[in-house]
Coordinates of C-alpha atoms in Angstrom, one line a residue:
M1 CA -42.0 -6.9 1.4
R2 CA -43.1 -5.3 4.6
T3 CA -45.2 -2.1 3.8
R4 CA -44.7 -0.4 7.2
P5 CA -41.6 1.8 6.8
L6 CA -38.7 1.8 9.1
K7 CA -38.2 5.2 10.5
V8 CA -34.8 6.9 10.4
A9 CA -33.7 10.0 12.4
L10 CA -30.8 11.9 10.9
L11 CA -28.6 13.6 13.4
G12 CA -26.8 16.4 11.6
C13 CA -27.3 17.7 7.9
G14 CA -24.0 19.0 6.8
V15 CA -21.9 17.8 3.8
V16 CA -22.4 14.1 4.7
G17 CA -25.9 14.4 6.3
S18 CA -27.4 16.3 3.3
E19 CA -26.0 13.7 1.0
V20 CA -27.4 10.8 3.1
A21 CA -30.8 12.4 3.0
R22 CA -30.5 12.9 -0.9
I23 CA -29.6 9.3 -1.5
M24 CA -32.4 8.1 0.8
T25 CA -34.9 10.1 -1.3
T26 CA -33.7 9.4 -4.8
H27 CA -32.8 5.7 -4.2
A28 CA -35.9 5.0 -2.0
D29 CA -37.2 2.2 -4.1
D30 CA -34.0 0.6 -4.5
L31 CA -33.3 0.7 -0.8
A32 CA -36.7 -0.7 0.1
A33 CA -36.0 -3.6 -2.3
R34 CA -32.6 -4.3 -0.7
I35 CA -33.8 -4.1 2.8
G36 CA -37.2 -5.6 2.5
A37 CA -39.1 -2.7 3.7
P38 CA -39.3 1.0 2.9
V39 CA -37.2 3.4 5.0
E40 CA -38.7 6.9 5.9
L41 CA -36.7 9.9 6.9
A42 CA -38.7 10.8 10.1
G43 CA -36.7 13.7 11.3
V44 CA -33.6 15.8 10.8
A45 CA -31.9 17.4 13.7
V46 CA -29.9 20.6 13.0
R47 CA -28.4 23.6 14.7
R48 CA -29.4 26.2 12.1
P49 CA -33.0 25.6 11.1
S50 CA -33.3 28.7 8.9
K51 CA -30.7 27.3 6.4
V52 CA -32.4 26.1 3.1
R53 CA -31.9 22.4 2.7
E54 CA -32.7 21.3 -0.8
G55 CA -34.8 18.1 -1.2
I56 CA -35.7 17.9 2.6
D57 CA -39.3 18.6 3.8
P58 CA -39.0 21.6 6.1
S59 CA -41.4 20.0 8.4
L60 CA -38.9 17.2 9.3
I61 CA -36.3 19.8 10.6
T62 CA -35.9 20.2 14.3
T63 CA -33.4 21.6 16.7
D64 CA -34.2 19.2 19.4
A65 CA -32.2 16.1 18.6
T66 CA -32.8 14.7 22.0
A67 CA -36.6 14.8 21.7
L68 CA -36.3 13.2 18.1
V69 CA -34.2 10.2 19.3
K70 CA -36.7 9.9 22.4
R71 CA -39.7 9.6 20.2
G72 CA -40.0 5.8 20.6
D73 CA -40.9 5.0 17.0
I74 CA -37.4 5.7 15.6
D75 CA -35.8 2.5 14.1
V76 CA -32.3 3.8 13.2
A77 CA -30.5 7.0 14.1
I78 CA -27.8 8.2 11.7
E79 CA -25.2 10.3 13.7
V80 CA -23.2 12.6 11.5
I81 CA -22.8 15.5 14.0
G82 CA -19.1 14.6 15.0
G83 CA -17.3 15.4 18.3
I84 CA -17.9 14.0 21.7
E85 CA -20.9 15.8 23.0
P86 CA -23.8 15.9 22.4
A87 CA -23.1 13.0 20.1
R88 CA -22.4 10.5 22.9
A89 CA -25.5 11.4 24.8
L90 CA -27.7 11.2 21.7
I91 CA -26.4 7.8 20.7
T92 CA -26.9 6.3 24.1
T93 CA -30.3 7.9 24.3
A94 CA -31.3 6.4 20.9
F95 CA -30.3 3.1 22.2
E96 CA -32.4 3.5 25.3
H97 CA -35.4 4.3 23.2
G98 CA -35.3 1.5 20.8
A99 CA -33.2 2.8 17.9
S100 CA -30.0 1.1 16.4
V101 CA -27.2 3.7 15.5
V102 CA -25.1 4.2 12.3
S103 CA -22.3 6.6 13.1
A104 CA -19.5 8.3 11.2
N105 CA -17.9 9.7 14.5
K106 CA -14.3 8.6 14.5
A107 CA -13.3 10.9 17.4
L108 CA -16.0 9.6 19.7
L109 CA -15.5 5.9 18.9
A110 CA -11.8 6.4 19.4
E111 CA -12.3 8.3 22.6
D112 CA -15.0 6.2 24.2
G113 CA -16.0 3.4 22.1
A114 CA -16.5 1.1 25.0
T115 CA -19.4 3.2 26.4
L116 CA -21.2 3.0 23.1
Y117 CA -20.6 -0.8 22.7
A118 CA -21.9 -1.3 26.2
A119 CA -25.1 0.8 25.7
A120 CA -25.8 -1.0 22.4
E121 CA -25.3 -4.4 24.1
Q122 CA -27.4 -3.5 27.1
H123 CA -30.4 -2.5 24.9
G124 CA -30.0 -5.1 22.2
R125 CA -29.2 -2.6 19.4
D126 CA -26.7 -2.3 16.5
L127 CA -23.7 0.1 16.5
Y128 CA -22.3 0.4 12.9
F129 CA -19.6 2.8 11.9
E130 CA -18.1 1.9 8.5
A131 CA -18.0 5.7 7.6
A132 CA -15.8 6.5 10.6
V133 CA -12.6 5.1 8.9
A134 CA -11.5 5.8 5.3
G135 CA -14.8 7.1 3.8
A136 CA -16.2 4.8 1.2
I137 CA -13.7 2.1 1.4
P138 CA -15.2 -1.1 2.8
L139 CA -12.8 -1.9 5.8
I140 CA -14.6 -2.0 9.2
R141 CA -16.9 -4.8 8.0
P142 CA -14.2 -6.9 6.4
L143 CA -12.2 -6.6 9.6
R144 CA -15.2 -7.4 11.9
E145 CA -16.8 -10.0 9.7
S146 CA -14.9 -11.4 6.7
L147 CA -11.6 -11.7 8.7
A148 CA -13.3 -12.8 12.0
G149 CA -11.9 -16.3 11.6
D150 CA -8.5 -15.2 10.9
K151 CA -5.5 -13.6 12.9
V152 CA -4.7 -10.2 11.8
N153 CA -1.0 -9.1 12.7
R154 CA -0.7 -5.8 11.0
V155 CA -2.7 -3.0 9.7
L156 CA -0.7 -0.3 7.7
G157 CA -2.5 2.6 5.9
I158 CA -3.0 6.0 4.6
V159 CA -6.2 7.0 6.2
N160 CA -6.1 10.8 5.7
G161 CA -6.8 12.2 2.3
T162 CA -5.5 15.8 3.1
T163 CA -2.1 14.8 4.1
N164 CA -1.7 12.3 1.4
F165 CA -2.6 15.1 -1.1
I166 CA 0.0 17.4 0.5
L167 CA 2.8 14.9 0.5
D168 CA 1.9 13.7 -3.0
K169 CA 2.3 17.3 -4.3
M170 CA 5.5 17.8 -2.4
D171 CA 6.9 14.6 -4.0
T172 CA 5.8 15.1 -7.5
S173 CA 6.1 18.8 -7.9
G174 CA 8.8 19.6 -5.5
A175 CA 6.6 22.0 -3.7
G176 CA 7.2 22.9 -0.1
Y177 CA 4.8 22.1 2.7
S178 CA 3.2 25.5 2.9
E179 CA 2.7 25.7 -0.8
A180 CA 1.2 22.2 -1.1
L181 CA -1.1 23.0 1.9
D182 CA -2.3 26.2 0.2
E183 CA -3.2 24.1 -2.8
A184 CA -5.0 21.6 -0.8
T185 CA -7.0 24.4 0.9
A186 CA -7.9 26.0 -2.4
L187 CA -9.2 22.7 -3.8
G188 CA -11.2 22.0 -0.7
Y189 CA -9.1 19.1 0.7
A190 CA -7.9 20.9 3.7
E191 CA -9.9 22.9 6.3
A192 CA -9.4 26.4 7.2
D193 CA -7.7 24.9 10.3
P194 CA -5.9 21.9 9.1
T195 CA -4.5 20.9 12.4
A196 CA -6.5 17.7 13.0
D197 CA -5.3 16.4 9.6
V198 CA -1.7 17.6 9.4
E199 CA -0.8 16.9 13.1
G200 CA -2.2 13.4 12.8
F201 CA -5.2 13.7 15.2
D202 CA -7.6 12.5 12.6
A203 CA -5.5 9.5 11.5
A204 CA -4.7 8.6 15.2
A205 CA -8.5 8.2 16.0
K206 CA -8.8 6.1 13.0
A207 CA -5.7 4.0 14.1
A208 CA -7.3 3.4 17.4
I209 CA -10.4 2.1 15.9
L210 CA -8.7 -0.2 13.4
A211 CA -6.4 -1.6 16.1
G212 CA -9.2 -2.4 18.5
I213 CA -11.2 -4.2 15.7
A214 CA -8.1 -6.1 14.2
F215 CA -6.7 -7.3 17.5
H216 CA -9.9 -7.8 19.5
T217 CA -8.7 -5.5 22.3
R218 CA -9.6 -2.1 23.6
V219 CA -7.3 0.7 22.1
R220 CA -8.2 4.3 22.9
L221 CA -6.9 7.5 21.3
D222 CA -4.6 8.1 24.2
D223 CA -2.9 4.8 23.3
V224 CA -1.9 5.9 19.9
Y225 CA 1.5 7.4 19.4
R226 CA 0.9 10.6 17.1
E227 CA 3.5 12.5 15.2
G228 CA 2.4 15.2 12.5
M229 CA 3.9 15.8 9.0
T230 CA 4.4 19.6 9.2
E231 CA 8.2 19.2 9.5
V232 CA 8.6 17.1 6.3
T233 CA 10.8 19.1 3.9
A234 CA 11.7 18.9 0.2
A235 CA 15.2 17.7 1.4
D236 CA 13.5 14.7 3.1
F237 CA 11.9 13.8 -0.3
A238 CA 15.2 14.1 -2.0
S239 CA 16.7 11.7 0.5
A240 CA 13.8 9.3 0.1
K241 CA 14.2 9.3 -3.7
R242 CA 17.9 8.6 -3.4
M243 CA 16.8 5.4 -1.3
G244 CA 14.1 4.4 -3.8
C245 CA 11.3 5.6 -1.3
T246 CA 8.6 8.1 -1.0
I247 CA 7.1 9.6 2.2
K248 CA 3.5 9.0 3.5
L249 CA 1.7 9.7 6.8
L250 CA 1.0 6.3 8.0
A251 CA -1.3 4.7 10.5
I252 CA 0.3 1.5 11.8
C253 CA -1.3 -1.1 14.0
E254 CA 0.8 -4.1 15.0
R255 CA 0.6 -7.2 17.0
A256 CA 3.9 -7.8 18.8
A257 CA 6.1 -10.8 17.5
D258 CA 5.2 -12.8 20.7
G259 CA 1.5 -12.0 20.4
Q260 CA 1.4 -10.6 24.0
S261 CA 0.8 -6.9 23.2
V262 CA -0.1 -4.5 20.3
T263 CA 1.0 -1.0 19.3
A264 CA -0.8 1.8 17.5
R265 CA 1.0 4.8 15.9
V266 CA 0.8 7.6 13.3
H267 CA 3.7 9.3 11.9
P268 CA 5.4 10.2 8.6
A269 CA 7.6 7.3 7.2
M270 CA 9.7 6.6 4.1
I271 CA 8.3 3.6 2.3
P272 CA 9.9 1.8 -0.8
L273 CA 8.4 2.7 -4.2
S274 CA 7.8 -1.1 -4.6
H275 CA 5.2 -1.0 -1.8
P276 CA 1.5 -0.8 -2.9
L277 CA 1.0 2.2 -0.7
A278 CA 3.7 4.2 -2.3
S279 CA 1.5 4.5 -5.5
V280 CA -1.5 6.0 -3.6
R281 CA -1.9 9.5 -5.1
E282 CA -3.8 12.7 -4.5
A283 CA -6.4 12.5 -1.7
Y284 CA -7.0 8.8 -1.8
N285 CA -6.8 6.4 1.0
A286 CA -5.5 2.8 1.2
V287 CA -5.1 0.3 4.0
F288 CA -2.9 -2.8 3.9
V289 CA -3.9 -5.6 6.1
E290 CA -1.6 -8.6 6.8
A291 CA -3.3 -11.7 8.2
E292 CA -2.1 -15.2 8.9
A293 CA -4.4 -17.2 6.6
A294 CA -5.6 -14.5 4.1
G295 CA -2.2 -13.1 3.6
R296 CA -1.9 -9.5 2.4
L297 CA -5.0 -7.6 1.5
M298 CA -5.2 -3.9 0.2
F299 CA -8.3 -1.7 0.4
Y300 CA -8.2 1.5 -1.8
G301 CA -10.5 4.3 -2.5
P302 CA -11.7 7.8 -1.7
G303 CA -11.4 8.4 2.0
A304 CA -13.5 11.5 2.5
G305 CA -16.1 13.8 1.0
G306 CA -19.9 13.9 1.1
S307 CA -20.8 11.3 -1.4
P308 CA -18.1 8.6 -0.5
T309 CA -18.8 8.9 3.3
A310 CA -22.6 8.9 2.6
S311 CA -22.1 5.6 0.5
A312 CA -20.6 4.0 3.7
V313 CA -23.4 5.4 6.0
L314 CA -26.1 4.0 3.6
G315 CA -24.4 0.6 3.5
D316 CA -24.6 0.4 7.3
L317 CA -28.3 1.6 7.2
V318 CA -29.1 -1.2 4.9
A319 CA -27.4 -3.8 7.2
V320 CA -28.9 -2.4 10.3
C321 CA -32.4 -2.3 8.9
R322 CA -32.0 -5.9 7.7
N323 CA -31.1 -6.9 11.2
K324 CA -34.1 -4.9 12.5
L325 CA -36.4 -6.9 10.2
A326 CA -34.8 -10.2 11.3
E327 CA -35.0 -9.2 15.0
A328 CA -31.3 -9.7 15.3
T329 CA -28.2 -7.8 15.8
G330 CA -24.7 -7.7 14.1
P331 CA -21.4 -8.0 15.7
G332 CA -20.7 -5.9 18.8
E333 CA -17.4 -5.3 20.6
S334 CA -14.9 -8.0 20.5
A335 CA -12.2 -7.3 23.2
Y336 CA -11.7 -10.7 24.6
T337 CA -7.9 -10.7 24.1
Q338 CA -7.4 -7.7 26.5
L339 CA -4.0 -7.2 25.2
P340 CA -1.9 -4.3 26.6
V341 CA -0.9 -1.5 24.2
S342 CA 3.0 -1.1 24.2
S343 CA 4.6 2.3 24.2
M344 CA 6.3 3.7 21.1
G345 CA 9.6 3.1 22.7
E346 CA 9.1 -0.6 22.6
V347 CA 8.3 -0.5 18.8
V348 CA 11.0 -2.0 16.6
T349 CA 11.6 0.1 13.6
R350 CA 14.3 1.7 11.3
Y351 CA 15.4 5.3 11.1
H352 CA 16.7 7.6 8.5
I353 CA 18.7 10.2 10.2
S354 CA 20.3 13.2 8.5
L355 CA 23.0 15.1 10.3
D356 CA 25.0 18.3 9.8
V357 CA 28.5 17.6 10.8
A358 CA 32.0 19.1 10.7
D359 CA 33.9 18.0 7.5
K360 CA 37.0 16.5 9.2
P361 CA 38.6 13.2 9.8
G362 CA 37.1 11.0 12.6
V363 CA 33.6 12.4 12.5
L364 CA 32.2 9.2 11.0
A365 CA 33.9 7.1 13.6
Q366 CA 32.4 9.2 16.4
V367 CA 28.9 8.9 15.0
A368 CA 29.3 5.1 14.5
T369 CA 30.6 4.8 18.1
V370 CA 27.4 6.4 19.4
F371 CA 25.2 4.0 17.5
A372 CA 27.1 1.1 18.7
E373 CA 26.9 2.2 22.3
H374 CA 23.1 2.3 22.0
G375 CA 22.9 -1.1 20.4
V376 CA 21.7 0.2 17.0
S377 CA 23.2 -1.3 13.9
I378 CA 23.8 0.8 10.9
D379 CA 22.6 -0.3 7.4
T380 CA 24.0 2.4 5.2
V381 CA 25.9 5.8 5.5
R382 CA 26.2 8.6 2.9
Q383 CA 28.5 11.5 3.5
Q384 CA 28.9 14.7 1.5
G385 CA 31.2 17.5 2.5
K386 CA 32.3 20.9 1.4
D387 CA 34.0 24.1 2.8
G388 CA 34.4 22.5 6.4
E389 CA 30.8 21.4 6.6
A390 CA 29.2 18.0 5.7
S391 CA 25.9 16.1 5.6
L392 CA 25.9 12.6 7.0
V393 CA 22.9 10.4 6.2
V394 CA 22.6 7.2 8.3
V395 CA 20.0 4.5 7.8
T396 CA 19.7 1.9 10.5
H397 CA 18.6 -1.5 10.8
R398 CA 15.6 -2.4 13.0
A399 CA 15.9 -1.6 16.7
P400 CA 13.6 -0.6 19.5
D401 CA 12.5 3.0 19.1
A402 CA 13.7 4.0 22.5
A403 CA 17.2 2.9 21.5
L404 CA 17.0 5.0 18.4
S405 CA 15.7 8.0 20.2
G406 CA 18.6 7.8 22.7
T407 CA 21.0 7.5 19.9
V408 CA 19.8 10.7 18.5
E409 CA 20.0 12.6 21.8
A410 CA 23.5 11.3 22.2
L411 CA 24.4 12.4 18.6
R412 CA 23.2 16.0 19.5
K413 CA 25.8 16.2 22.2
L414 CA 28.7 15.5 20.0
D415 CA 30.9 18.6 19.3
T416 CA 31.2 17.5 15.7
V417 CA 27.5 17.4 15.2
R418 CA 26.2 20.8 14.1
G419 CA 22.6 19.6 14.2
V420 CA 20.1 17.0 13.3
A421 CA 18.6 18.0 10.0
S422 CA 15.8 15.5 9.9
I423 CA 14.8 12.2 11.5
M424 CA 12.4 9.9 9.8
R425 CA 11.2 6.2 10.3
V426 CA 11.5 3.7 7.4
E427 CA 8.5 1.3 7.0
G428 CA 6.8 -1.0 4.6
E429 CA 9.5 -3.7 4.0

């Protein structure tokens, strides 16, 4: 074993960073044995140096992150700051001054991963980011390495624990959205401002990363269709149960049937109770991968939190340090296919549409005519009426999303349609 330690700079020391530092200290001997050399925490960049950080030598604390990564003796920089800047500048500076990088920054990777990949390649460094998607679940490395010889056609998953907890509570307890969100906040699953989670921004960033790796093409955050789950109601869950389904906020990345384009989207969807993702409870994550040779694979586990995320960071640290000792680098960007990303309107999917309509003869015929005029085939219809008002629930066969959206707009214009109570896609068949 090499006795000279590999030096690590820790950029950020919040919930995840402090846990990374703790594990590096308490498991130092094991990490050294697995790597083939000891690892040494050489500096910790923070914004508030006065805060007490148990287990971290105060002499390692600095507020000058740039100076830390410019030292020249840093072997690996671990970036757990988050956001776009200064994280992007710090990562590229670390590459320039000889360090490989382990990051948990999903927002930056989804927004400008190409710049980071290019900088890593230019300077012959590693960029690893297992912790950026689905916490402790090994997912990035299986896609980048284990399935590198296969053709992935679809990635379907629950990649945000906060939203899964909320939807699970709505499903199992009958709670409304606000009540379930309050419980998630009280338990620490939801931030004080839960917008990034409940509006799908967090999941969309992860979908961009997964699609790029799975399909060997560049997919940015702006390419991902995003729809939040704040409008999901108890009535939607009741409808789902009647269909033998539940509701999840899904990240869906697909290769087109002709193989000439890809799509990436995040939205609530009904999925059959028989689908493996339907049984994912509480704040857990799960990702379902469909590949030509491997078939269907499912990855499941805790998707967030200090310890699970730190586990993924430390796994990357071991891999990067091993590469450093071997004077090699791991896989970089694979975007050789250069496939275009299709719009949501081109996605072929199913709809569950609940309409409030007048309870009189001919209404169903009018509604069916609108679907036919837009080339959308109806799978099932359920109608209930009382005192001159009725509820009409239509489930479609698969059709282009644009045709389904056009159908809904045309339905709104019918005199007999009082309103569109809910619209939801049906997935997971």
